[in-house]
Short mmCIF file of C-alpha atoms in Angstrom, two decimals:
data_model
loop_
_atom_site.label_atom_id
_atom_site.label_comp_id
_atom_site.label_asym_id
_atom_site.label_seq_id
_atom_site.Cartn_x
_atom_site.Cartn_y
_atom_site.Cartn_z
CA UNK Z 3 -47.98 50.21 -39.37
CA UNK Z 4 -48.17 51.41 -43.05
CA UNK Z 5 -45.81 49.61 -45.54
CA UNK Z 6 -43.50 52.62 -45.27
CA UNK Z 7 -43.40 52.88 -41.88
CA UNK Z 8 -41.81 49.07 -41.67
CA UNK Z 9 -38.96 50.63 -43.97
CA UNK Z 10 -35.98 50.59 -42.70
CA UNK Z 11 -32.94 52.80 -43.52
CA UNK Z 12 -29.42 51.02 -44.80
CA UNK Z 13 -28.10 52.19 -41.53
CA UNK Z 14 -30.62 50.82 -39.21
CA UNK Z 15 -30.95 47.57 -41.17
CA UNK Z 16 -26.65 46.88 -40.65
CA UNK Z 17 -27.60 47.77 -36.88
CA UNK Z 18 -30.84 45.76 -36.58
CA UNK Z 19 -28.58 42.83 -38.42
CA UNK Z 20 -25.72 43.37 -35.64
CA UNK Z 21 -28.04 43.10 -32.73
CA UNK Z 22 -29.06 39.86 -33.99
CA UNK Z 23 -26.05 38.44 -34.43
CA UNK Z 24 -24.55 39.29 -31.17
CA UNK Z 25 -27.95 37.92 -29.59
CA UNK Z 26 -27.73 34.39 -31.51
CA UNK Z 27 -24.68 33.78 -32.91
CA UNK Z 28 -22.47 32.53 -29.97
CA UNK Z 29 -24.99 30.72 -28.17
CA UNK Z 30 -25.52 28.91 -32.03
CA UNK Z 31 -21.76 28.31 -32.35
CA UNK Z 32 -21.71 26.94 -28.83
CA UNK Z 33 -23.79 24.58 -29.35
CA UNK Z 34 -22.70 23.87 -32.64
CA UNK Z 35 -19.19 22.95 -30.65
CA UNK Z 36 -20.35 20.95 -28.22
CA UNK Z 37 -22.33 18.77 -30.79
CA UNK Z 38 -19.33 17.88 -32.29
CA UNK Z 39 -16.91 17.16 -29.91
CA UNK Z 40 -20.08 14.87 -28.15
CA UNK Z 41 -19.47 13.08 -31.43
CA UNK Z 42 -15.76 13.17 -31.68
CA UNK Z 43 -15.20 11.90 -27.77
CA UNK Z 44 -15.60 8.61 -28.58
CA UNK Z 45 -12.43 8.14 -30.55
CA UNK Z 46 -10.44 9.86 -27.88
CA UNK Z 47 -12.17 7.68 -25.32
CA UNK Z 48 -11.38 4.51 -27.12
CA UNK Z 49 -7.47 4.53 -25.90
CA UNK Z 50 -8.63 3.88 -22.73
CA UNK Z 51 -11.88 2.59 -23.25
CA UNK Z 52 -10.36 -0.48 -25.41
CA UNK Z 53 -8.28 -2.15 -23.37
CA UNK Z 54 -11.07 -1.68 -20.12
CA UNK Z 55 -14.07 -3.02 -22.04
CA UNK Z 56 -12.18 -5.40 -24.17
CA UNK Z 57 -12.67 -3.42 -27.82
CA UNK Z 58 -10.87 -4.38 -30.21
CA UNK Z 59 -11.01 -1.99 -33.89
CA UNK Z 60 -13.58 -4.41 -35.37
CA UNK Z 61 -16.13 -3.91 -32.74
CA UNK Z 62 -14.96 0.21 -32.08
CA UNK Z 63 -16.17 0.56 -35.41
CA UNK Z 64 -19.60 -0.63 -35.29
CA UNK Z 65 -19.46 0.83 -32.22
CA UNK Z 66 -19.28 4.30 -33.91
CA UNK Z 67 -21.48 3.42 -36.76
CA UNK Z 68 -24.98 2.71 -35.04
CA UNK Z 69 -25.00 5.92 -34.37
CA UNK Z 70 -25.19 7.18 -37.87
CA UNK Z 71 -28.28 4.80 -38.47
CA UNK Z 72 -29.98 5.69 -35.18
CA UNK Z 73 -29.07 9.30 -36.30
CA UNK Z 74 -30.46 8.56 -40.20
CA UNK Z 75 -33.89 6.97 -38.88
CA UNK Z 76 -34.68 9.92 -36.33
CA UNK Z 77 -33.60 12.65 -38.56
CA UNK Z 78 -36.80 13.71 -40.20
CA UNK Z 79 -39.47 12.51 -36.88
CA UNK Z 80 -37.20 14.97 -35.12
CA UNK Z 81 -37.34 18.24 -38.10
CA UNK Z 82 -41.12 17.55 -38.06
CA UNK Z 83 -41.44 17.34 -34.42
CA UNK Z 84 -39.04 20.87 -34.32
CA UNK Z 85 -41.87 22.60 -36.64
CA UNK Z 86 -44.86 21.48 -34.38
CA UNK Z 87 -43.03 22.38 -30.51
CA UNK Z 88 -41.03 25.25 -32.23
CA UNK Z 89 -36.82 25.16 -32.78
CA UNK Z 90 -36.30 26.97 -28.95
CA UNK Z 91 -37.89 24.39 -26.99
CA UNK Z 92 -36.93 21.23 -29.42
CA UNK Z 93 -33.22 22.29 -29.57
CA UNK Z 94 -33.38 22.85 -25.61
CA UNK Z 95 -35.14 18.98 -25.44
CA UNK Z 96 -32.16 17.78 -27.92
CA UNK Z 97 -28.79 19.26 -26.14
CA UNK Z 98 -30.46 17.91 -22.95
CA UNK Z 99 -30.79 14.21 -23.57
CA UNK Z 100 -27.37 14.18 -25.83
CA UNK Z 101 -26.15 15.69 -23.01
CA UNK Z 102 -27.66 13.11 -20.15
CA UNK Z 103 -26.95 10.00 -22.79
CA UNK Z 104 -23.22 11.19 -23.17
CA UNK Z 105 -22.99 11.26 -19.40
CA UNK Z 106 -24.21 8.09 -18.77
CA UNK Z 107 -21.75 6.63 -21.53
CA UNK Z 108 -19.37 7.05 -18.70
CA UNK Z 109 -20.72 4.68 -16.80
CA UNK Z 110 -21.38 1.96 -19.51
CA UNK Z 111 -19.59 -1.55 -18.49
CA UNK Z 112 -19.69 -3.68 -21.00
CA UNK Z 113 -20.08 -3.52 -24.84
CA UNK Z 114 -23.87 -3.80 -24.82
CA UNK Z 115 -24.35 -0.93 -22.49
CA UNK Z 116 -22.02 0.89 -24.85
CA UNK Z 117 -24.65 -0.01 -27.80
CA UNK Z 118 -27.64 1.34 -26.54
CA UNK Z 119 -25.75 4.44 -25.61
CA UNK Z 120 -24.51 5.21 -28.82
CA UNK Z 121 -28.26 4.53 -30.46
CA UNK Z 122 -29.72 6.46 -28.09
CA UNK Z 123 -27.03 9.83 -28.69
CA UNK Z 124 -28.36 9.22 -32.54
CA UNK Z 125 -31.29 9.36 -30.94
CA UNK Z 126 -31.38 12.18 -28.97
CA UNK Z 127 -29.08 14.16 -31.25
CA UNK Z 128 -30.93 14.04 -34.83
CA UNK Z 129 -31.92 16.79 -35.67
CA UNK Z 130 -30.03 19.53 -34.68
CA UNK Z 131 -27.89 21.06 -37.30
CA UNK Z 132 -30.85 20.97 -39.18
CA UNK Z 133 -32.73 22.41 -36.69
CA UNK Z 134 -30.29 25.16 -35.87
CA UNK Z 135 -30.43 26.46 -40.17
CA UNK Z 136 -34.15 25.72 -40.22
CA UNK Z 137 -33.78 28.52 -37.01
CA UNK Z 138 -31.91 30.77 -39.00
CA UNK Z 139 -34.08 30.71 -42.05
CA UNK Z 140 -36.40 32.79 -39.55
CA UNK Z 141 -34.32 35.27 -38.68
CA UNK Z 142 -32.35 36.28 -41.80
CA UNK Z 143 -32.83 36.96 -45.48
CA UNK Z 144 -30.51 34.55 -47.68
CA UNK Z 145 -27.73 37.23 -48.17
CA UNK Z 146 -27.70 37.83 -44.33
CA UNK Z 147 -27.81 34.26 -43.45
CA UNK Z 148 -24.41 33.06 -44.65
CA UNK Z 149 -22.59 35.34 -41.51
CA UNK Z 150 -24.82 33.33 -39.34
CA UNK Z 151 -24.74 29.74 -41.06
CA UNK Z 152 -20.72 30.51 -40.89
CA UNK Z 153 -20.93 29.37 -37.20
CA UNK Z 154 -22.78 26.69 -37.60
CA UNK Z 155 -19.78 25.84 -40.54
CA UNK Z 156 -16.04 26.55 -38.78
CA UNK Z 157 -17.47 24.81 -35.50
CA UNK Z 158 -16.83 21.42 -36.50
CA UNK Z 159 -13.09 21.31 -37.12
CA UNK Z 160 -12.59 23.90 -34.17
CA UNK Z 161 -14.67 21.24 -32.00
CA UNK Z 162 -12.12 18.75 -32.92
CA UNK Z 163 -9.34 20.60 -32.31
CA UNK Z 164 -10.96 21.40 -28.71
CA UNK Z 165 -11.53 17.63 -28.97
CA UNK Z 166 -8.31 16.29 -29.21
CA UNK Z 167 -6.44 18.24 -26.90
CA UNK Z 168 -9.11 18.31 -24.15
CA UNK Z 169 -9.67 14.60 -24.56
CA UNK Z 170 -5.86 13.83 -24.28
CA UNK Z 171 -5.18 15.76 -20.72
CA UNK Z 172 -8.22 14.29 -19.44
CA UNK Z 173 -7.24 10.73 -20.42
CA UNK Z 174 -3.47 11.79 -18.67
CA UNK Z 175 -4.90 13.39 -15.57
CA UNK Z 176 -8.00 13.04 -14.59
CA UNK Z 177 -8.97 9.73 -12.70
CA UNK Z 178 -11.81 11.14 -9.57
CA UNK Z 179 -13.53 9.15 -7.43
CA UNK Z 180 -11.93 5.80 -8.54
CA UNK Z 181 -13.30 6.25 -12.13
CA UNK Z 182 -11.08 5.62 -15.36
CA UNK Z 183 -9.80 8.34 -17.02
CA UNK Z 184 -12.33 7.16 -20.34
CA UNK Z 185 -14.77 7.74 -18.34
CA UNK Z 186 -14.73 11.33 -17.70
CA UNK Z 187 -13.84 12.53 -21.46
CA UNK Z 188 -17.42 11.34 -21.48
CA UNK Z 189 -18.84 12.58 -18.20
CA UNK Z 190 -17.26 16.13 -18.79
CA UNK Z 191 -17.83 16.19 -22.92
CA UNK Z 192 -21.48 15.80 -21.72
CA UNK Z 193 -22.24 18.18 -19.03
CA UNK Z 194 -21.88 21.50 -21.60
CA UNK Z 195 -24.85 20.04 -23.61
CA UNK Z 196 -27.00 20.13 -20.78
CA UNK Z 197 -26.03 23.47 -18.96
CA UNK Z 198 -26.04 25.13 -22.61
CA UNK Z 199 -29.62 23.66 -23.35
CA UNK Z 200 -30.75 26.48 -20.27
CA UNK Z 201 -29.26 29.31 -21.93
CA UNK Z 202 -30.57 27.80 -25.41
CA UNK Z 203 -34.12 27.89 -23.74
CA UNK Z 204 -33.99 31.33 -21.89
CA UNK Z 205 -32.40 33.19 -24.81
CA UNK Z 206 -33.13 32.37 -28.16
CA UNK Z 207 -36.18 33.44 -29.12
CA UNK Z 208 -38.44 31.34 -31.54
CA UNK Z 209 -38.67 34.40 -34.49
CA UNK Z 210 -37.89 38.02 -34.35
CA UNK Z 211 -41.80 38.72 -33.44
CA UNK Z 212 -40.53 36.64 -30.00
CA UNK Z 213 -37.52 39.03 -29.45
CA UNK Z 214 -37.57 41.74 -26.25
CA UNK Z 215 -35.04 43.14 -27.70
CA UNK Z 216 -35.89 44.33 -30.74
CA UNK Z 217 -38.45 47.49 -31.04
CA UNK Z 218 -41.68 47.13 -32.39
CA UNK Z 219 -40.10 48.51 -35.55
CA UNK Z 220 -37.41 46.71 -36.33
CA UNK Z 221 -39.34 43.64 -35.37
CA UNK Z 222 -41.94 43.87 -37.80
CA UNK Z 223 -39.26 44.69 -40.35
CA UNK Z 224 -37.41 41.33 -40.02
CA UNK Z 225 -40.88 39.64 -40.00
CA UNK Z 226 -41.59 41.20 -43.45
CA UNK Z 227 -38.37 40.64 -45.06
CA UNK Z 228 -37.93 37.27 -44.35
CA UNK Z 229 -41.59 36.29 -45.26
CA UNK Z 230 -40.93 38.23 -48.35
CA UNK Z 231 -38.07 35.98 -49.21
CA UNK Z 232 -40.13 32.78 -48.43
CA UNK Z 233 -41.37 30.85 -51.80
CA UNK Z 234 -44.44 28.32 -51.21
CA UNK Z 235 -44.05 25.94 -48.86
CA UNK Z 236 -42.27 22.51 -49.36
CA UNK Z 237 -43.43 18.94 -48.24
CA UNK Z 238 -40.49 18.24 -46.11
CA UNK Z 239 -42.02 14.74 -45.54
CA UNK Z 240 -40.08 11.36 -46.25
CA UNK Z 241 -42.53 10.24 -48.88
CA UNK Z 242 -41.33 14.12 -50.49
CA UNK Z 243 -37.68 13.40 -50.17
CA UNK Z 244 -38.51 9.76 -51.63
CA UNK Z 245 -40.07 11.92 -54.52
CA UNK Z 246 -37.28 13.42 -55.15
CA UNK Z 247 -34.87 10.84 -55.29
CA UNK Z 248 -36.80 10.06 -58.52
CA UNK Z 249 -34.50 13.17 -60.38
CA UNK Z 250 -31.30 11.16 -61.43
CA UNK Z 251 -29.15 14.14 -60.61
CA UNK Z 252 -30.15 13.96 -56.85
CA UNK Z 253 -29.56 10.21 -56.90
CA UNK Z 254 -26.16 10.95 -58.28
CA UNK Z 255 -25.23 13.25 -56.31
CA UNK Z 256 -26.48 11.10 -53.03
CA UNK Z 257 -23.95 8.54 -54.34
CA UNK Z 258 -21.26 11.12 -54.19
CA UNK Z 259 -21.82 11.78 -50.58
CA UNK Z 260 -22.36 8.56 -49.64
CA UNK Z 261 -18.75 7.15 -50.83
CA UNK Z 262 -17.43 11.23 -49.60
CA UNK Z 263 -18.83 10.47 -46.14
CA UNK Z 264 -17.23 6.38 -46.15
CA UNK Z 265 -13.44 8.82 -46.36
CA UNK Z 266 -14.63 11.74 -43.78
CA UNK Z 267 -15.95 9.38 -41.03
CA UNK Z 268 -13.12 6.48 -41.62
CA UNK Z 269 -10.95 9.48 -41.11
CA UNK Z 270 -12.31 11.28 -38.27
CA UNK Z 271 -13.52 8.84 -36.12
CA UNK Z 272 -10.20 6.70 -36.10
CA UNK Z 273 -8.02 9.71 -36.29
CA UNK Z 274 -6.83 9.18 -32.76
CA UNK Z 275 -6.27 5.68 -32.97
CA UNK Z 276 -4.11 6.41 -36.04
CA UNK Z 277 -1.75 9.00 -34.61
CA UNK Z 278 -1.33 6.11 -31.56
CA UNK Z 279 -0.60 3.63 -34.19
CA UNK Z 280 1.83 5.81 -36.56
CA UNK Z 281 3.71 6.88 -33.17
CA UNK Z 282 3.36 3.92 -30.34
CA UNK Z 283 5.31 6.21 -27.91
CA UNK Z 284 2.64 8.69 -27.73
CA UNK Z 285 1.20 9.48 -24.53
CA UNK Z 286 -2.93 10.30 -24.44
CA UNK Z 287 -1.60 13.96 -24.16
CA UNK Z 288 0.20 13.93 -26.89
CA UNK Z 289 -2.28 11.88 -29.10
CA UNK Z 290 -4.83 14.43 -28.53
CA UNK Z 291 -2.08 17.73 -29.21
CA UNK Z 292 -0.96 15.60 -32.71
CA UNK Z 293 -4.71 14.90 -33.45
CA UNK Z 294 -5.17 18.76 -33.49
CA UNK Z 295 -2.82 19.65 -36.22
CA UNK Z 296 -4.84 18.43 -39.54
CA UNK Z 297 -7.92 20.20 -37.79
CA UNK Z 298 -6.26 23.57 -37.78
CA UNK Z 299 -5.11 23.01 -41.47
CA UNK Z 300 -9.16 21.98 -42.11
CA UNK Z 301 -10.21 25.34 -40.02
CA UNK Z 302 -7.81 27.28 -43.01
CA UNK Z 303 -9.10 24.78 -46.00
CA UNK Z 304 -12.75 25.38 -45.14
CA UNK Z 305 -12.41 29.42 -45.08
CA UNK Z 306 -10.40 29.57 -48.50
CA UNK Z 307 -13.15 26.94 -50.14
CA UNK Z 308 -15.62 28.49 -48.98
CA UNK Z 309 -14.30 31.97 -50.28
CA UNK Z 310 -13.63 30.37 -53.80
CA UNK Z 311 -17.11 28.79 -53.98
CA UNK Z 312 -18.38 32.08 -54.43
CA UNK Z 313 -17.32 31.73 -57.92
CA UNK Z 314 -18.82 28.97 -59.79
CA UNK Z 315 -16.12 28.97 -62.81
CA UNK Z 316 -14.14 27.30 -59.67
CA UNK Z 317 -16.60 24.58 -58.84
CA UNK Z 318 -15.66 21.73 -60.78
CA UNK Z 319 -12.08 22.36 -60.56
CA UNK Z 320 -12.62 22.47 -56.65
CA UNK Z 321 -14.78 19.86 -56.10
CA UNK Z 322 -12.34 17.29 -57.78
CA UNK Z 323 -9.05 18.64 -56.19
CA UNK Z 324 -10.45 18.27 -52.76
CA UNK Z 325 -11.39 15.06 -52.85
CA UNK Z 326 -8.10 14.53 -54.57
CA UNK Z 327 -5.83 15.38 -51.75
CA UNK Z 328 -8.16 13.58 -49.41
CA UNK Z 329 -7.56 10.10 -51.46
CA UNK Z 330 -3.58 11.35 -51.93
CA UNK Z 331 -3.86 12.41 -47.64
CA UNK Z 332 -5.32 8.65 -46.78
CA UNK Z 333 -2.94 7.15 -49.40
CA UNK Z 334 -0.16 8.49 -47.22
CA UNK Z 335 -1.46 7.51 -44.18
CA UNK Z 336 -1.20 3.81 -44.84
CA UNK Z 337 2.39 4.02 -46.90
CA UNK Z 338 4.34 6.12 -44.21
CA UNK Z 339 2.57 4.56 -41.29
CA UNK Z 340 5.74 3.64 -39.92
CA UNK Z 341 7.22 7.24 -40.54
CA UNK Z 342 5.54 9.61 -37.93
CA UNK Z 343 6.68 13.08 -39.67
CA UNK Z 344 5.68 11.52 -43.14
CA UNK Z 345 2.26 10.48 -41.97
CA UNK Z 346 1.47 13.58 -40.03
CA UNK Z 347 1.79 15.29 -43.00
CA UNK Z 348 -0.50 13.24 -44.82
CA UNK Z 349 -3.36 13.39 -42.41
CA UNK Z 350 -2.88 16.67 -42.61
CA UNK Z 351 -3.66 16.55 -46.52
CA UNK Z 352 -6.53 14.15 -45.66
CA UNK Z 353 -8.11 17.28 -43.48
CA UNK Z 354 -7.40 19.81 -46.12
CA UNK Z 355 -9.32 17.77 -48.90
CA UNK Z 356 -11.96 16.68 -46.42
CA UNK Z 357 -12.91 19.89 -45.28
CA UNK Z 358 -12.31 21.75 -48.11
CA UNK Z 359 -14.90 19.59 -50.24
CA UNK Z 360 -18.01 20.28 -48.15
CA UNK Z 361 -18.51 24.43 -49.23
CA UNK Z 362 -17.73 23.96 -53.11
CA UNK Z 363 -19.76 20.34 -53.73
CA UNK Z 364 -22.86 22.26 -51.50
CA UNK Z 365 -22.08 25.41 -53.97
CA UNK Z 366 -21.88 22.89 -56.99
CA UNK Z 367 -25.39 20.73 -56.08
CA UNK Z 368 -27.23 24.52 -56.08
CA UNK Z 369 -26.58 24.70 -59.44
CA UNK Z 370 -26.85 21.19 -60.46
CA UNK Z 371 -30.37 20.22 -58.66
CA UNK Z 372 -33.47 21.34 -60.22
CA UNK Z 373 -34.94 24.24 -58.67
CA UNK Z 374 -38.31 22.53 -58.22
CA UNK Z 375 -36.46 20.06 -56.23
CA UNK Z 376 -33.76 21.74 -54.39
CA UNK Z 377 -35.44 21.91 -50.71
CA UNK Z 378 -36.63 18.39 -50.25
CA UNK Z 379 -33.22 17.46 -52.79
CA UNK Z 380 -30.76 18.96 -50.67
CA UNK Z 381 -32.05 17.48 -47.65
CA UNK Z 382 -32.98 13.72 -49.19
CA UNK Z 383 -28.75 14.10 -50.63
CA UNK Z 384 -27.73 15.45 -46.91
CA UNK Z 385 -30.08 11.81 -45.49
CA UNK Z 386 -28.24 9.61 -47.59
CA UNK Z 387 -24.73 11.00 -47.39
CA UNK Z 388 -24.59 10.36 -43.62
CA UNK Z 389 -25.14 6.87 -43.89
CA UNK Z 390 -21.13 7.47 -44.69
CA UNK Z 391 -21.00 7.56 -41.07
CA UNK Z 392 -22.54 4.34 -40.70
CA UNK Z 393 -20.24 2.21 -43.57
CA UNK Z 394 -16.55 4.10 -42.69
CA UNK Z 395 -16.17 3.40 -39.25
CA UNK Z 396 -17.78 -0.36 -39.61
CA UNK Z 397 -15.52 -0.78 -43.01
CA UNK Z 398 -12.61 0.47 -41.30
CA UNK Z 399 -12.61 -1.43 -38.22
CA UNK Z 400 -13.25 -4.66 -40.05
CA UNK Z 401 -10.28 -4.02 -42.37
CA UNK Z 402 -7.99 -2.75 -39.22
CA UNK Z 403 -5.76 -6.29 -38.49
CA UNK Z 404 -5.31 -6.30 -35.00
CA UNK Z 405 -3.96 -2.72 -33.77
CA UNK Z 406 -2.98 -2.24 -37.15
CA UNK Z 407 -5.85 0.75 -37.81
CA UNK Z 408 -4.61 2.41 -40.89
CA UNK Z 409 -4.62 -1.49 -42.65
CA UNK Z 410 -8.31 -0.54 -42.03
CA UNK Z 411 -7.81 2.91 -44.28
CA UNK Z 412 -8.15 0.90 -47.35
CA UNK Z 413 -11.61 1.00 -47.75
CA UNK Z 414 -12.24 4.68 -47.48
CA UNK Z 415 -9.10 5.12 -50.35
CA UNK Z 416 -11.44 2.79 -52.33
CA UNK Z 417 -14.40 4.58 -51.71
CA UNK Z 418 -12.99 8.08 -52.06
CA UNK Z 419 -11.32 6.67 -55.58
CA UNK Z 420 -14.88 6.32 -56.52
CA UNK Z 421 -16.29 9.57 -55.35
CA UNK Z 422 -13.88 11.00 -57.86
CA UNK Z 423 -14.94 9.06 -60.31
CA UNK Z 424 -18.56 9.50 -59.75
CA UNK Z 425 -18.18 13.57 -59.49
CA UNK Z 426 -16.56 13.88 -62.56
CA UNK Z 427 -19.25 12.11 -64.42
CA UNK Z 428 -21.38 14.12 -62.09
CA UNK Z 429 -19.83 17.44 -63.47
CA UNK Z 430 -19.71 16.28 -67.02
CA UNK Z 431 -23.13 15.61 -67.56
CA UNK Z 432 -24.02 19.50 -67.72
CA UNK Z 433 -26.23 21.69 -65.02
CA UNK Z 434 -29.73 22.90 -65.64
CA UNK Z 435 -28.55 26.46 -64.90
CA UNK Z 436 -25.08 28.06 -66.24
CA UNK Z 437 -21.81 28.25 -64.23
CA UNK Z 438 -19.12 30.77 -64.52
CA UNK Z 439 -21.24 33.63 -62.96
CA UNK Z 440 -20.14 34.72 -59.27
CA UNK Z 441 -22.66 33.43 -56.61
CA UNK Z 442 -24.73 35.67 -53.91
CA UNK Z 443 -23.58 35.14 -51.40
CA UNK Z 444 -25.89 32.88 -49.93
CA UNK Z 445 -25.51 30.32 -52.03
CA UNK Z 446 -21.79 30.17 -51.72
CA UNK Z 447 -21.94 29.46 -48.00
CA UNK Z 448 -25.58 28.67 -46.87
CA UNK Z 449 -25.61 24.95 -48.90
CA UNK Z 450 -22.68 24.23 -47.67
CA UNK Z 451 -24.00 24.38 -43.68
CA UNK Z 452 -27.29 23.00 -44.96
CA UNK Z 453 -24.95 19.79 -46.07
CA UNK Z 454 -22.72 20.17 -43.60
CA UNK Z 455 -21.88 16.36 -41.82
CA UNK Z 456 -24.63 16.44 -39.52
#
């Protein structure tokens, strides 16, 4: 075909676009789901799982923080391993062993057991967020891709909410064949993973040149366009990212996430045990229906950030605030811990300023990070942050005295007191390119699922 002849109208471009997105997008936000509440279970589990297996919050919390390091280790192995069997057949291979190892969690009995499972879901999981936007890059042009990274984006606080409640009537009510209730928030939370890695396999193709449903045509066009977008290629290698932690605006931007990510996992992962703490009378069922209230406040904070991360003039202003009424949320958690209305309001603020952080810091470290470094930069940042996920949990579970979890909370205020303080030097010292000028699209949405917690 000539050059011409690859042209597509306006018209058959929006339809082209549309196919796609019908094609990929819920199987991607699927998936996306399931990942997350595979993470979130454990939390849920943990009222029953405690008391069975002898847990007290200490241990839950290392419990929940190998995985981050198992997670950190495997991440880039796995994205190199994704480029050389291709992102169909590698996602398929990682929703089918999270899936298996979150199974066989259910069957864990003793603390050990429950160890090795959690190393081996860090394991099996890395890699798949960034596998999923490395997919996308494929398919779309930048300004196309935030619609599709968008469902990669909302599916984590929608996967809690899905979380909580499921997690709760399934603690309640469910007890088959003689096996604890725990047990099957595991054995069920698992089982999606693995059906959904069939459906992964038989229909998302590799590229557009892979599609049956797209005409020769179209196909070629989406090829072209995308290729057309694509600068040289970037060493996505450790020793790269090591490279560019050498920029001092990458390393200060890692420490941002880093003490970020301490608040968002001490939060997340002991939100269940908090709402049992703040109201003892709870039943699981109503632990999980309470947990789900901040997440549908986060679902509302991460659509109107996102939306005002367009606009860089915002950015700084944003940034701050969020992580603002995240410290002010967590603050409230410990001081009206005996006060259930009082407290559910600040967790509440703690999800707001949580969620509400991720699309304008992602939209802020575009602008800030050197364009010469912004691949490997974003990704080296994204690397480090997790390790959040590793130190909130374990910080919080030491600090928690007893059943006394939001004693534990302390650490994460700390640590979210100095995220502040670090991103307001952070916006001080100036950007290599100017603010104030309204963002593509793109890059008001896209960095933020690039960085999002996974």
């Amino acid at each position: 075909m000539t050059s011409n002849q690859l042209d597509l109208s306006p018209d058959e471009q929006r339809a082209a676009l549309a196919k796609a997105f019908r094609r990929l997008l819920p199987i991607i936000f699927l998936a996306s789901m399931v990942c997350y509440i595979d993470r979130a279970n454990i939390g849920y589990a943990q009222l029953g799982m405690g008391a069975e297996l002898g847990i007290t919050a200490a241990t839950y919390g290392t419990i929940a923080a190998v995985f981050f390091i198992a997670y950190f280790i495997c991440e880039v192995p796995s994205n190199i391993l994704l480029e050389r069997f291709g992102a169909r057949v590698w996602i398929t291979r990682i929703m089918i062993t999270w899936g298996l190892v979150t199974v066989l969690t259910g069957f864990v009995n003793n603390v050990n057991m429950l160890y090795v499972c959690r190393i081996l879901l860090g394991i099996a999981e890395a890699g798949f967020l960034p596998g999923m936007v490395l997919y996308l890059t494929v398919w779309f042009r930048a300004r196309d891709r935030a619609v599709a990274l968008g469902a990669l984006f909302v599916a984590q606080p929608l996967a809690y909410i899905i979380a909580g409640a499921g997690s709760g009537l399934i603690l309640d009510h469910i007890d088959w064949f003689g096996l604890s209730s725990w047990r099957w928030v595991f054995i069920i939370s698992g089982i999606p993973a693995v059906l959904l890695s069939v459906v992964v396999f038989k229909v998302l193709p590799d590229s557009p040149a892979q599609a049956p449903w797209l005409n020769d045509r179209t196909r070629a066009w989406m090829v072209k366009t995308v290729e057309a977008e694509r600068g040289p290629a970037v060493d996505k290698s450790l020793r790269a990212e090591l490279t560019a932690l050498r920029d001092s605006r990458i390393i200060h931007l890692a420490a941002v996430f880093l003490t970020y990510g301490v608040g968002f996992y001490g939060f997340t992962l002991f939100l269940p045990l908090i709402v049992k703490q703040i109201n003892p009378s709870y039943s699981a069922t109503n632990i999980g229906f309470v947990s789900v209230v901040p997440y549908i406040f986060a679902v509302a904070a991460v659509l109107g950030s996102a939306r005002l991360a367009r606009n860089t003039s915002h950015l700084s202003a944003l940034t701050v605030g969020s992580l603002i009424v995240l410290g002010t949320g967590l603050t409230g958690v410990v001081t009206f811990s005996g006060r259930p209305g009082f407290a559910l309001v600040a967790l509440c603020l703690a999800a707001i300023g949580t969620f509400a952080f991720l699309p304008a810091i992602w939209a802020l470290s575009t602008l800030r990070i050197a364009p010469a470094y912004a691949a490997v930069g974003i990704a080296a940042v994204n690397s480090i942050g997790n390790l959040g996920g590793f130190f909130g949990p374990y910080l919080v579970g030491q600090g928690s005295i007893g059943s006394n979890v939001t004693a534990g909370l302390f650490a994460p205020i700390g640590s979210v007191a100095v995220a502040i303080v670090l991103l307001v030097l952070f916006v001080l010292r100036g950007a290599p390119q100017s603010e104030g000028a309204e963002l593509p699209v793109e890059t008001g949405v896209q960095p933020t699922l690039l960085g999002e917690r996974g």
